[in-house]
XYZ file of C-alpha atoms in Angstrom:
740
model
C 0.260 -0.158 0.182
C 2.981 1.865 0.807
C 4.218 1.864 -2.344
C 1.517 2.458 -4.718
C 1.019 5.962 -2.477
C 4.813 6.725 -3.428
C 4.119 5.977 -6.546
C 0.922 8.465 -7.055
C 2.650 10.747 -5.569
C 5.649 11.083 -7.102
C 3.463 9.991 -10.719
C 1.377 13.206 -9.709
C 4.448 15.383 -9.691
C 5.453 13.969 -12.334
C 2.500 14.772 -14.320
C 2.550 18.162 -12.719
C 5.789 19.642 -13.472
C 4.897 18.343 -17.167
C 2.200 20.523 -17.476
C 4.063 23.544 -16.266
C 6.646 22.599 -19.056
C 3.161 23.472 -21.448
C 2.246 26.702 -19.256
C 5.407 28.396 -19.962
C 5.121 27.655 -23.976
C 1.330 28.642 -23.926
C 2.557 32.054 -22.797
C 3.667 32.584 -26.658
C -0.095 31.355 -28.052
C -3.098 32.424 -28.598
C -5.486 29.997 -26.724
C -4.950 27.717 -23.928
C -5.614 25.159 -26.098
C -2.035 23.913 -26.079
C -2.151 24.027 -22.610
C -4.725 21.238 -22.834
C -3.473 18.572 -24.596
C 0.024 19.143 -22.713
C -1.417 18.662 -19.359
C -3.198 15.682 -21.234
C -0.214 13.594 -22.567
C 1.267 14.389 -19.293
C -1.315 12.685 -17.537
C -1.750 9.684 -20.268
C 1.850 9.108 -20.171
C 2.554 9.398 -16.827
C -0.830 7.215 -15.835
C -0.234 4.637 -18.314
C 3.081 3.581 -16.390
C 1.873 4.126 -13.267
C -0.900 1.935 -13.886
C 1.427 -0.673 -15.809
C 4.117 -0.535 -13.065
C 3.543 -4.476 -12.537
C 4.132 -5.587 -16.141
C 7.312 -6.323 -17.860
C 8.809 -3.211 -18.844
C 9.094 -4.399 -22.095
C 5.385 -4.010 -23.079
C 5.147 -0.738 -21.476
C 7.079 0.905 -24.410
C 4.462 -0.083 -27.708
C 1.445 0.555 -26.259
C 2.119 4.269 -24.270
C 3.520 4.592 -28.273
C -0.026 3.102 -29.103
C -1.612 5.746 -26.967
C 0.748 8.191 -27.862
C -0.329 7.839 -31.434
C -4.590 7.549 -30.995
C -3.897 10.758 -28.571
C -1.603 13.024 -31.295
C -4.496 12.306 -33.822
C -7.310 13.859 -31.631
C -5.161 16.270 -30.770
C -4.821 17.225 -34.377
C -8.534 17.100 -34.684
C -8.771 19.210 -32.341
C -6.286 21.786 -33.428
C -7.587 21.763 -37.192
C -11.313 22.234 -36.313
C -10.314 25.464 -33.924
C -7.693 26.719 -37.170
C -9.942 26.150 -39.626
C -7.373 23.773 -41.569
C -9.635 21.664 -43.980
C -8.422 18.269 -46.068
C -8.003 14.944 -45.135
C -6.765 13.835 -41.901
C -4.155 11.851 -42.259
C -2.776 14.446 -45.091
C -3.107 17.225 -41.845
C -1.438 14.522 -39.832
C 1.610 13.742 -42.412
C 2.140 17.661 -43.132
C 2.151 18.959 -39.284
C 4.823 15.912 -38.594
C 7.033 16.893 -41.534
C 7.170 20.898 -41.166
C 6.241 20.534 -37.285
C 9.701 22.144 -35.811
C 10.097 24.813 -38.767
C 6.469 26.161 -38.472
C 6.257 26.586 -34.877
C 10.277 29.034 -35.209
C 8.928 30.456 -37.718
C 5.480 31.588 -36.648
C 4.182 34.725 -35.395
C 3.451 35.361 -32.110
C 1.277 35.383 -30.113
C 1.097 31.134 -32.561
C -1.976 30.362 -33.284
C -2.945 26.596 -31.512
C -2.498 24.582 -35.185
C -1.832 20.790 -35.971
C 1.780 21.615 -37.266
C 2.410 24.154 -33.746
C 0.704 21.859 -31.281
C 2.446 18.979 -32.468
C 5.732 19.046 -31.530
C 5.260 19.706 -27.967
C 2.067 17.113 -27.190
C 4.713 14.518 -28.727
C 7.555 16.169 -26.756
C 5.488 16.134 -23.241
C 4.340 12.611 -23.638
C 7.435 11.001 -24.324
C 9.232 13.201 -21.313
C 6.424 11.400 -19.224
C 7.311 8.204 -20.041
C 10.839 7.746 -19.345
C 10.338 9.848 -16.026
C 7.831 7.611 -14.872
C 9.669 4.772 -16.207
C 13.061 5.676 -14.494
C 11.194 7.310 -11.341
C 8.560 5.019 -10.689
C 9.482 1.254 -11.950
C 13.465 1.475 -11.344
C 13.028 4.201 -8.252
C 15.417 6.273 -9.505
C 13.610 9.704 -8.819
C 16.418 11.721 -9.121
C 17.439 10.039 -12.437
C 13.966 10.378 -13.568
C 13.597 14.195 -13.408
C 15.987 15.050 -15.976
C 13.540 13.876 -18.410
C 11.222 16.574 -17.178
C 14.266 19.482 -16.428
C 14.861 19.459 -20.135
C 11.106 19.443 -20.906
C 10.548 22.484 -18.854
C 14.544 24.341 -20.175
C 13.298 23.259 -23.753
C 10.124 25.497 -23.367
C 11.438 28.159 -22.126
C 14.097 28.018 -24.777
C 11.798 28.270 -27.136
C 9.420 31.276 -25.295
C 12.812 33.511 -25.330
C 12.419 36.698 -24.902
C 8.956 37.087 -26.538
C 7.199 36.762 -23.432
C 7.354 38.118 -19.391
C 8.876 36.101 -17.234
C 8.095 32.812 -15.969
C 6.950 34.039 -12.232
C 5.549 31.383 -10.175
C 6.011 28.400 -12.282
C 9.363 27.994 -11.693
C 9.173 27.998 -8.233
C 5.894 25.585 -8.804
C 8.533 23.426 -10.568
C 11.242 23.596 -8.134
C 8.617 22.314 -4.850
C 7.031 19.755 -7.277
C 10.248 18.136 -7.622
C 10.921 18.406 -4.085
C 7.576 16.500 -2.969
C 8.897 13.864 -5.750
C 12.383 13.287 -3.741
C 11.001 13.624 -0.373
C 7.973 10.830 -1.537
C 10.575 9.064 -2.719
C 13.469 8.995 0.529
C 13.572 5.525 2.317
C 13.689 4.876 6.211
C 16.690 4.647 7.691
C 18.035 1.116 8.531
C 18.456 0.412 12.398
C 21.817 1.458 13.775
C 24.360 -1.403 14.718
C 25.973 0.198 18.079
C 29.527 -0.706 17.274
C 29.653 1.167 13.990
C 27.106 3.798 14.017
C 29.750 5.953 15.148
C 31.875 5.318 12.521
C 29.167 5.773 10.298
C 28.392 9.333 11.647
C 31.538 10.301 11.477
C 31.497 9.757 7.757
C 28.699 10.812 7.066
C 29.605 14.443 8.708
C 32.965 14.728 6.820
C 31.230 13.924 3.694
C 28.303 16.136 4.522
C 31.028 18.571 5.395
C 32.818 18.146 2.238
C 29.547 18.791 -0.203
C 28.681 21.402 2.092
C 31.749 23.195 1.024
C 32.265 22.224 -2.379
C 28.426 23.587 -3.240
C 29.409 26.781 -1.520
C 32.467 27.231 -3.614
C 30.605 26.328 -6.610
C 28.238 28.817 -5.410
C 30.813 31.564 -5.500
C 32.158 30.528 -8.842
C 28.990 30.446 -10.624
C 26.827 33.096 -8.318
C 27.838 35.932 -10.351
C 27.676 34.693 -13.887
C 24.144 33.305 -13.215
C 22.870 36.375 -11.435
C 23.973 38.493 -14.976
C 21.821 36.087 -16.849
C 18.946 36.431 -14.864
C 18.601 40.057 -15.797
C 20.141 39.305 -19.365
C 17.711 39.038 -22.703
C 17.320 35.251 -23.313
C 18.509 34.213 -26.732
C 15.603 33.675 -29.496
C 16.074 30.359 -31.320
C 13.662 32.187 -34.469
C 17.129 33.716 -35.402
C 18.335 31.355 -36.298
C 15.522 29.949 -38.869
C 14.325 31.131 -42.334
C 11.319 32.464 -42.760
C 9.240 32.188 -45.222
C 10.022 33.399 -48.411
C 8.531 35.406 -51.802
C 9.273 33.651 -55.321
C 10.185 35.344 -57.684
C 6.443 36.346 -59.306
C 5.464 38.259 -56.085
C 9.302 39.073 -54.906
C 8.564 42.690 -57.429
C 4.384 42.823 -58.156
C 5.233 46.297 -59.600
C 6.448 44.591 -63.222
C 3.124 43.287 -62.712
C 1.181 46.504 -63.025
C 2.189 47.104 -67.112
C 0.591 43.272 -67.611
C -2.929 43.971 -66.148
C -3.136 47.487 -67.785
C -3.483 45.318 -71.263
C -6.023 43.541 -69.399
C -7.971 45.935 -67.676
C -11.164 43.772 -67.559
C -9.827 40.498 -66.613
C -11.076 39.497 -62.796
C -9.241 39.303 -60.203
C -10.858 38.499 -57.107
C -14.659 39.900 -55.525
C -14.938 41.765 -52.794
C -17.850 42.520 -50.016
C -18.970 45.647 -49.249
C -17.084 47.617 -46.477
C -19.619 50.653 -45.526
C -17.160 53.279 -46.734
C -17.885 56.792 -47.736
C -15.846 56.995 -50.338
C -16.619 55.426 -53.593
C -13.417 53.032 -53.221
C -11.379 51.451 -51.036
C -7.890 50.493 -51.381
C -6.231 47.071 -50.863
C -2.737 46.832 -50.063
C -0.952 43.923 -52.113
C 2.495 44.419 -51.213
C 5.050 46.390 -49.715
C 8.462 47.014 -51.579
C 11.175 49.109 -49.964
C 14.045 48.081 -51.610
C 15.751 49.251 -54.830
C 19.730 48.560 -56.137
C 18.601 50.149 -59.369
C 17.052 47.578 -61.043
C 14.142 46.366 -59.453
C 11.471 47.147 -56.846
C 11.704 44.399 -54.117
C 9.023 42.942 -51.346
C 12.073 42.433 -49.022
C 10.080 41.509 -45.952
C 10.254 39.008 -43.040
C 6.853 36.644 -43.137
C 5.755 34.205 -40.518
C 3.624 31.730 -39.866
C -0.029 33.665 -38.082
C -2.894 32.524 -36.825
C -6.440 34.193 -36.925
C -5.372 37.050 -34.417
C -2.431 38.957 -36.071
C -0.093 41.231 -33.688
C -1.662 44.774 -33.938
C 0.708 48.061 -34.923
C 1.795 50.394 -32.692
C -1.259 53.377 -32.352
C 0.039 57.208 -34.010
C -0.985 59.824 -32.090
C -3.926 62.130 -33.427
C -4.730 59.779 -35.736
C -8.231 58.237 -36.198
C -8.507 54.395 -36.412
C -11.971 52.441 -37.741
C -12.304 48.254 -38.301
C -12.988 47.812 -41.876
C -14.240 44.030 -42.390
C -14.781 42.758 -45.864
C -14.385 39.196 -46.970
C -12.654 38.564 -50.212
C -12.850 35.635 -52.989
C -10.070 34.825 -55.808
C -10.715 34.706 -59.265
C -8.221 35.436 -61.247
C -5.587 36.549 -59.123
C -2.218 34.324 -59.213
C 0.964 34.011 -56.796
C 0.983 34.145 -52.996
C 0.270 37.594 -51.782
C -2.843 38.230 -50.733
C -4.933 41.020 -50.962
C -6.198 43.521 -47.819
C -6.902 46.634 -46.183
C -4.120 47.691 -44.416
C -3.748 46.936 -41.576
C -5.089 43.283 -40.734
C -5.462 42.068 -37.462
C -7.908 39.194 -37.876
C -8.123 37.007 -40.626
C -9.686 33.817 -41.101
C -11.101 31.213 -44.154
C -7.207 30.467 -45.010
C -3.163 30.043 -43.678
C -1.560 32.748 -43.838
C 2.195 34.243 -42.695
C 2.251 37.492 -41.737
C 5.248 41.001 -41.953
C 4.271 42.914 -38.950
C 6.986 45.971 -40.108
C 4.375 46.102 -43.448
C 1.279 44.772 -42.727
C 0.771 42.571 -45.706
C 0.033 38.980 -46.057
C 1.375 35.735 -48.074
C -0.290 32.274 -48.405
C 2.151 29.304 -47.843
C 0.703 27.847 -51.079
C -0.796 29.657 -54.254
C -3.598 31.123 -54.500
C -6.276 29.660 -56.334
C -10.070 30.124 -57.637
C -12.671 29.991 -55.227
C -10.071 31.025 -51.898
C -12.453 32.789 -49.832
C -11.576 34.667 -46.711
C -12.584 37.179 -43.999
C -10.043 40.069 -42.885
C -10.550 42.433 -39.703
C -8.531 45.515 -40.670
C -8.014 48.543 -38.067
C -7.204 51.848 -40.634
C -5.185 54.524 -38.997
C -5.620 57.377 -40.551
C -3.669 60.177 -39.463
C -4.107 63.970 -39.215
C -3.284 65.766 -42.438
C -3.166 69.458 -40.842
C -0.042 68.706 -39.541
C 2.398 67.519 -42.212
C 3.738 70.625 -43.086
C 5.051 70.964 -39.966
C 6.010 67.268 -39.692
C 9.925 66.280 -40.057
C 11.384 63.298 -41.727
C 12.916 60.356 -39.006
C 16.645 59.773 -39.367
C 19.058 57.155 -38.526
C 20.286 53.639 -39.199
C 16.432 52.629 -38.623
C 15.377 54.687 -41.336
C 18.128 54.009 -43.772
C 17.178 50.985 -45.497
C 14.222 53.659 -47.006
C 16.879 56.018 -48.124
C 19.063 53.928 -50.049
C 19.691 53.942 -54.063
C 21.668 52.018 -56.464
C 24.751 53.064 -57.320
C 24.846 54.872 -60.763
C 21.973 57.329 -59.973
C 21.545 59.513 -63.905
C 23.396 61.954 -63.704
C 19.435 64.031 -65.103
C 17.890 62.222 -62.526
C 20.365 63.204 -59.776
C 19.661 67.554 -61.418
C 15.654 66.993 -61.385
C 15.474 65.430 -58.083
C 18.535 68.890 -56.466
C 16.560 71.386 -58.254
C 13.042 69.901 -56.839
C 14.612 69.922 -53.573
C 15.701 73.585 -53.998
C 14.333 75.795 -51.810
C 11.751 73.506 -50.704
C 13.538 73.114 -47.387
C 10.639 71.256 -45.519
C 9.961 67.766 -45.870
C 6.327 67.708 -46.831
C 7.589 70.916 -49.515
C 9.939 68.450 -50.890
C 7.393 65.586 -51.684
C 4.723 68.199 -52.361
C 6.822 69.418 -55.152
C 7.706 65.640 -56.790
C 4.224 65.055 -56.678
C 2.827 68.142 -58.565
C 6.275 67.572 -61.057
C 5.122 64.066 -62.285
C 1.407 64.941 -62.075
C 2.029 68.217 -64.330
C 4.604 66.842 -67.293
C 3.421 63.487 -67.319
C 0.983 61.234 -68.707
C -0.765 57.630 -68.478
C -1.547 55.257 -71.141
C -2.093 51.738 -70.310
C 0.481 50.242 -73.345
C 3.673 51.828 -71.511
C 6.484 49.010 -71.910
C 7.138 47.527 -68.454
C 10.396 48.380 -66.339
C 11.925 50.604 -63.655
C 15.403 49.979 -63.475
C 17.483 53.868 -63.925
C 17.695 53.404 -67.413
C 13.923 52.866 -67.622
C 12.881 55.896 -65.462
C 15.873 57.953 -67.351
C 14.266 57.601 -70.507
C 10.358 58.372 -68.434
C 11.385 61.672 -67.129
C 13.488 62.986 -70.135
C 12.939 60.463 -73.304
C 11.647 62.517 -76.567
C 7.612 62.529 -76.612
C 7.682 61.490 -80.027
C 9.732 58.776 -79.704
C 7.175 57.461 -76.861
C 9.083 59.086 -73.683
C 7.152 60.902 -70.519
C 4.436 58.300 -70.908
C 3.708 55.528 -68.511
C 2.020 53.572 -66.055
C 1.648 53.963 -62.229
C 4.752 51.406 -61.914
C 7.006 54.608 -63.141
C 5.223 57.248 -61.600
C 5.283 55.251 -58.157
C 8.364 54.172 -58.814
C 10.065 58.054 -60.082
C 8.407 59.937 -57.361
C 10.263 57.295 -54.491
C 13.998 57.298 -56.439
C 13.269 61.091 -56.079
C 12.446 61.290 -53.088
C 15.281 59.399 -51.522
C 17.493 61.223 -53.625
C 16.043 65.273 -51.754
C 16.531 63.298 -48.259
C 12.991 61.564 -47.592
C 12.886 57.895 -46.711
C 10.678 56.224 -49.502
C 8.541 53.191 -50.496
C 6.345 52.251 -53.351
C 3.070 50.115 -52.572
C 1.410 47.465 -55.107
C -2.614 47.336 -54.537
C -5.512 47.524 -55.867
C -8.594 50.612 -55.788
C -11.432 48.426 -54.996
C -15.601 49.318 -54.875
C -16.261 50.591 -51.356
C -19.800 49.144 -52.245
C -18.622 45.611 -53.062
C -17.834 44.484 -56.127
C -15.484 42.878 -58.654
C -11.715 43.381 -58.747
C -10.140 43.873 -62.044
C -6.687 44.201 -63.336
C -7.601 47.653 -64.668
C -7.982 48.539 -60.481
C -4.344 47.329 -59.905
C -1.961 50.929 -58.733
C 1.314 51.509 -57.702
C 2.110 54.751 -55.113
C 4.306 55.628 -53.305
C 4.478 56.915 -50.113
C 6.479 58.959 -47.766
C 7.708 58.392 -43.800
C 7.301 61.323 -41.452
C 7.542 61.127 -37.640
C 4.718 60.820 -35.600
C 2.456 60.290 -38.670
C 3.688 56.926 -39.641
C 4.348 55.745 -44.016
C 1.437 58.342 -45.845
C 1.016 57.521 -49.383
C 1.121 60.982 -52.565
C -0.818 60.911 -55.510
C 1.640 61.554 -58.643
C -0.652 60.028 -61.329
C -1.506 62.787 -63.881
C -4.260 65.950 -63.451
C -4.669 67.281 -66.820
C -4.881 65.004 -70.145
C -2.701 67.856 -72.078
C 0.799 67.634 -69.358
C 3.380 70.506 -70.097
C 6.467 69.039 -71.319
C 9.259 68.820 -68.873
C 11.493 70.505 -70.952
C 9.572 74.530 -70.046
C 10.507 73.742 -66.317
C 13.393 71.465 -66.552
C 15.731 72.648 -68.970
C 17.258 75.715 -67.798
C 16.632 78.624 -70.734
C 19.819 80.722 -71.488
C 19.827 84.160 -69.887
C 19.300 87.295 -72.660
C 22.408 89.244 -71.388
C 21.635 93.131 -69.940
C 21.710 95.845 -73.288
C 24.153 97.927 -71.860
C 22.787 101.433 -71.219
C 23.324 104.208 -73.558
C 25.153 107.349 -73.244
C 24.200 110.133 -70.725
C 23.113 113.655 -72.984
C 25.274 116.584 -72.598
C 24.200 119.332 -71.667
C 24.184 120.676 -75.688
C 22.058 117.995 -76.338
C 19.497 119.490 -74.640
C 18.856 122.270 -76.454
C 19.355 120.301 -79.844
C 16.753 120.346 -82.310
C 16.644 116.533 -82.139
C 14.552 116.443 -78.749
C 10.921 116.117 -78.635
C 8.846 118.771 -78.607
C 7.104 118.609 -75.488
C 10.632 116.969 -73.290
C 11.491 120.845 -74.731
C 8.112 122.428 -73.552
C 8.559 120.586 -70.009
C 12.148 121.870 -69.280
C 11.218 125.380 -70.207
C 8.090 125.526 -68.126
C 10.234 124.052 -65.118
C 7.080 121.183 -63.496
C 7.702 117.903 -63.476
C 6.346 115.595 -66.258
C 4.753 112.108 -66.442
C 8.650 110.515 -67.225
C 10.027 112.210 -64.216
C 6.869 111.259 -61.581
C 7.095 107.124 -62.518
C 11.476 107.785 -62.440
C 10.647 108.722 -58.590
C 7.785 106.365 -58.251
C 10.690 103.100 -59.431
C 13.832 104.482 -57.869
C 11.709 104.250 -54.527
C 10.859 100.886 -54.939
C 14.664 100.362 -56.344
C 16.026 101.802 -52.723
C 13.401 99.578 -51.499
C 14.553 96.969 -52.714
C 18.265 97.773 -51.905
C 17.547 98.256 -48.833
C 16.114 95.095 -47.413
C 19.273 93.039 -49.441
C 20.814 94.679 -47.546
C 19.685 94.550 -44.219
C 19.315 90.453 -44.890
C 23.800 90.355 -45.985
C 23.976 91.799 -43.058
C 21.571 89.259 -40.793
C 23.286 86.535 -42.612
C 26.827 87.537 -42.205
C 26.081 88.408 -38.207
C 24.498 84.386 -38.322
C 27.603 83.342 -39.496
C 29.711 86.163 -37.176
C 28.037 84.748 -33.895
C 28.526 80.686 -35.110
C 32.041 80.981 -35.854
C 32.917 83.503 -33.060
C 30.954 83.230 -30.379
C 30.496 80.721 -27.156
C 32.506 78.027 -26.146
C 34.810 75.618 -28.650
C 31.826 73.089 -28.716
C 29.136 75.929 -29.444
C 31.401 77.073 -31.892
C 32.137 73.796 -33.405
C 28.235 72.857 -33.430
C 28.349 76.817 -35.304
C 30.488 75.344 -38.687
C 28.563 72.159 -38.847
C 25.962 74.129 -39.175
C 27.293 76.980 -41.704
C 28.120 73.438 -44.112
C 24.806 72.699 -43.589
C 23.334 75.835 -44.539
C 25.525 75.902 -47.899
C 25.030 72.408 -49.029
C 21.618 73.551 -48.460
C 21.761 76.344 -50.379
C 22.887 74.195 -53.273
C 19.751 72.300 -53.647
C 21.298 68.961 -52.366
C 19.854 69.152 -48.946
C 22.415 67.001 -45.960
C 20.669 63.436 -44.780
C 20.150 63.941 -41.097
C 21.441 59.815 -40.864
C 24.592 60.645 -42.133
C 27.476 60.046 -39.507
C 29.781 62.774 -39.767
C 32.903 61.069 -42.182
C 29.705 60.053 -44.187
C 28.260 63.894 -44.398
C 32.133 64.850 -45.456
C 31.762 61.948 -48.232
C 28.872 63.466 -49.607
C 29.767 66.851 -49.900
C 32.447 66.138 -51.666
C 30.241 64.263 -54.676
C 30.396 65.806 -57.510
C 26.784 65.458 -57.440
C 26.490 67.734 -54.624
C 28.731 70.356 -56.112
C 27.508 70.875 -59.958
C 30.031 72.891 -61.492
C 28.254 75.790 -64.259
C 28.085 75.455 -67.883
C 31.555 77.247 -69.210
C 32.937 77.823 -65.518
C 36.867 77.902 -65.431
C 39.102 75.734 -64.534
C 39.710 76.447 -61.171
C 36.450 76.355 -60.071
C 36.337 72.902 -60.820
C 39.331 72.284 -58.874
C 38.656 69.844 -55.772
C 37.117 70.890 -52.976
C 38.565 72.806 -49.800
C 38.546 69.289 -47.035
C 36.432 69.517 -44.243
C 39.006 67.136 -42.016
C 39.164 69.319 -38.955
C 35.519 69.879 -38.970
C 34.939 65.918 -38.530
C 37.054 65.628 -35.782
C 35.866 68.630 -34.510
C 32.032 67.135 -34.663
C 33.556 64.062 -33.329
C 35.183 64.928 -30.542
C 32.282 67.165 -29.551
C 29.855 64.408 -29.928
C 32.252 61.632 -27.659
C 34.159 64.239 -25.556
C 32.127 66.811 -24.888
C 34.276 69.344 -23.109
C 37.792 68.328 -24.672
C 37.543 70.361 -27.913
C 39.971 74.038 -27.548
C 40.357 77.342 -29.044
C 42.683 76.374 -32.113
C 40.709 73.550 -33.021
C 37.026 75.925 -33.065
C 39.244 77.896 -35.466
C 40.391 75.265 -37.250
C 36.440 73.424 -37.680
C 35.381 77.765 -38.726
C 37.897 77.816 -41.402
C 37.340 74.409 -43.207
C 33.514 75.416 -43.336
C 33.758 79.156 -44.492
C 36.603 77.823 -47.210
C 33.870 75.248 -48.101
C 30.835 77.222 -48.682
C 33.204 80.109 -50.335
C 34.276 77.327 -53.018
C 30.570 76.031 -53.555
C 29.135 79.243 -53.953
C 31.927 79.966 -56.664
C 30.503 77.027 -58.437
C 26.887 78.750 -59.416
C 26.032 81.250 -61.613
C 25.938 84.471 -61.468
C 22.401 85.295 -60.322
C 22.581 82.130 -58.097
C 26.003 82.986 -56.318
C 23.537 86.075 -55.588
C 20.591 84.444 -54.715
C 23.090 82.812 -52.248
C 24.110 85.788 -49.853
C 20.112 86.845 -50.273
C 18.543 83.903 -48.959
C 16.733 84.120 -45.614
C 16.200 80.420 -45.228
C 19.572 80.273 -42.772
C 18.130 82.663 -40.401
C 15.170 80.322 -39.947
C 16.058 76.979 -41.111
C 16.761 74.562 -37.750
C 19.700 72.974 -37.646
C 19.480 69.366 -35.723
C 23.754 68.033 -34.914
């Protein structure tokens, strides 16, 4: 009777410890189904071994494996029903067993309990219970029997990684159950023999003392390392597993725009009504953030997800609305699923989700008749904040500013021209949008392509030869490229304009559009599509027209000439009359305007020089070096190519020396084409200010200021005469903000 009680207590402790491993793992799952299945596996495996402890041990493993198979089938059926996974049960079981581990490690958090995400934990829990019960109950080696359970618990902690809060109560409970199992299995002490008891007690005390010393030494050696690991972030095993990837068809859906434009009546899918007040609602198919000068690519990290998707952070001052829509696929191919951004729940299809872009992909190819329902949360930022909004900088957005090498010179010059005089980020984006909308036409039969040669021909090719026309592919790609060249983080999006009242979405509804990232406003879409059927040729606004040299003034008349008979009679009469004529009055008014403009120009020049003098001579060395850096930034901005805020000092110096940043005017003297002055002292000063504040001295500040002035002077000298005049009179430096 006592042995049965001990076996039951040890078995209950083992089942409880395995269940706790399921509780730990269940923290990253969307609902408690996994915990229930693991608890059932723990009770079934341990209970079967305890109940068969009187039978030969060779009969337990085959019977337990048979029961495991039946229990696994039941668990897979429950998970498939809850996850809406359809198909033959044999196919579901085979797919889950083959792909269970990679899909578990690539699943989106929270993990949807599906056949392929529960099968591995259930089988592992059953096997751990079987091994632990056989060793701890049948062989009565409880300490050794705890090893499989401890390994299961450690594996659960490893799989969870940093994706859930710390396991507060589960670990003490796990340790407590282990102590109960060990205490229950302790055997009673034998009766002492008087003649040997003293020796045994002495040996026991010596062994206990040695063990205590060893434990203390081990604690002193390992304790600091263990303490450091408590506060360290655990390793996420998902970093070692390759998530699902897109194929060539979905890598750049932008290439499909031209093909869809040629077959505008082709039915792609059906949508249900959304209840929106507008005539159309825009669905997103793919987001393309990466450009190498040849192709805009998806570049997303898709992870297997369940019905519930993680919500994106809320934008401040944005209005939100839930949109529910049912979509039925007709002729759309590929694996990408069109949805209203950003989806938060999906039913009817197994998907993988990219949290950065809010786009969905299916593991299998789309098929006619596929039906799925989506709940999306639409966030609408306050557009009134756009004119004053800035764009983010730094490594976080470097991906959205990168372009491939070899940007065509004409495209770079166009970007410089559009940025010239548009200091605010929204102003630059609007200038690009309006330029494309006013000078180019949309045609359905334009050839596909958005590499540098394609965009160069689209922007500047002769109209008679097919230039300056394109589909939304070229409009969106050109906007995004020009935006990046002017310092705006941008990307291209491919999607569809679907009827808000529901109905068929055809290939003619496919569209690409650009988006720009603003602080606190998120990604904002722009529309560079043409607004007129007769746009102006690009040559009217981009190619500079030659300026007519001013006519030299005529010789002023001498006093003898005033009495000449060639003078008009009216002029002579006015002169003899002594009263002011019309010419005199007009000349006086014009002179007043000229004097006013001259005074304003003089005031601007004085204020600009005073600003430069204060920057470079007033304040601590750190402040003067910061002023020199501001002089460099203003010079580049005045030249039409603002310095991107995300560049480090060394990168900024290299950027300032690029040929595209220092355009030389036509017919410039050879001296003006010489290399620009170096900026090494300025870069060293900025690095000193940034990494060792207060370490700079007056001499270093003087050298940084001298280089900034020399660079600005040389850069100004490369401009045409009227641009040099405007350089000195531009009021922008008096109001521009200049972050270091």
